[in-house]
XYZ file of C-alpha atoms in Angstrom:
91
model
C -15.118 -31.312 -60.054
C -18.738 -32.350 -60.228
C -20.081 -35.909 -60.343
C -21.005 -35.319 -64.001
C -17.471 -34.213 -64.827
C -16.069 -37.296 -63.140
C -18.290 -39.561 -65.252
C -17.418 -37.596 -68.413
C -13.697 -37.837 -67.661
C -13.834 -41.588 -67.077
C -15.831 -42.073 -70.280
C -13.412 -39.934 -72.284
C -10.427 -41.849 -70.950
C -12.235 -45.199 -71.270
C -11.480 -46.144 -67.688
C -13.672 -47.890 -65.133
C -14.461 -46.880 -61.594
C -12.045 -49.645 -60.520
C -9.245 -48.126 -62.656
C -9.817 -44.677 -61.191
C -10.122 -45.991 -57.644
C -6.866 -47.938 -57.956
C -5.020 -44.945 -59.389
C -6.358 -42.510 -56.782
C -6.002 -44.968 -53.881
C -9.655 -44.717 -52.886
C -12.385 -47.351 -52.797
C -14.638 -48.092 -55.755
C -17.633 -47.335 -53.538
C -16.238 -43.838 -52.890
C -16.159 -43.111 -56.635
C -19.623 -44.633 -57.071
C -21.082 -42.610 -54.188
C -19.590 -39.383 -55.546
C -20.803 -40.015 -59.099
C -24.316 -40.729 -57.820
C -24.385 -37.320 -56.096
C -23.726 -38.342 -52.514
C -21.510 -36.141 -50.404
C -17.913 -37.174 -49.771
C -15.055 -35.121 -48.291
C -13.568 -32.586 -50.711
C -10.077 -33.837 -49.874
C -11.102 -37.276 -51.154
C -12.564 -35.787 -54.338
C -9.225 -34.035 -54.791
C -7.439 -37.381 -54.858
C -9.315 -38.698 -57.841
C -9.517 -35.301 -59.522
C -5.717 -35.160 -59.441
C -5.526 -38.706 -60.837
C -7.751 -37.685 -63.763
C -5.777 -34.486 -64.357
C -2.569 -36.479 -64.599
C -4.171 -38.435 -67.428
C -4.864 -35.228 -69.359
C -8.302 -34.128 -68.121
C -8.985 -30.418 -67.644
C -12.137 -29.531 -65.741
C -14.109 -26.610 -67.188
C -16.791 -24.545 -65.484
C -18.630 -21.679 -67.148
C -21.424 -20.479 -64.908
C -23.953 -23.286 -64.600
C -22.289 -25.221 -67.426
C -19.617 -27.796 -66.663
C -17.523 -30.041 -68.847
C -14.080 -31.417 -69.469
C -11.289 -31.125 -72.011
C -9.142 -34.120 -72.829
C -5.520 -33.511 -73.656
C -4.448 -36.691 -75.376
C -1.261 -35.175 -76.749
C 1.880 -37.306 -76.645
C 4.045 -36.743 -73.655
C 1.409 -36.651 -70.956
C 3.108 -37.879 -67.848
C 2.000 -41.329 -66.749
C 0.210 -41.746 -63.467
C 2.670 -42.254 -60.646
C 1.561 -44.428 -57.733
C 1.539 -42.636 -54.390
C 4.540 -44.580 -53.132
C 6.504 -43.473 -56.205
C 5.944 -39.730 -55.713
C 8.962 -37.549 -55.050
C 9.943 -33.889 -55.328
C 10.298 -34.079 -59.123
C 6.974 -35.731 -59.974
C 4.567 -34.558 -57.264
C 2.478 -31.742 -58.698
């Protein structure tokens, strides 16, 4: 996931940096730093990428081109807080 894709995904889902940070269990400043192009650990990026994917975002890369697809179909699993994860809902 690139910083641009993160911004696109948030815009498409109409969520704020605070919403994403709360869902992914990271700080708002971490999201802000990443979206502004600063380096953060890839494991941390994975946390909020997974949170966006659970809301129906697919990240697309085609050479130098990047984008997202939004799957807003009914039945998308809701975001499960970390403490609520178990063997049946942890992807």
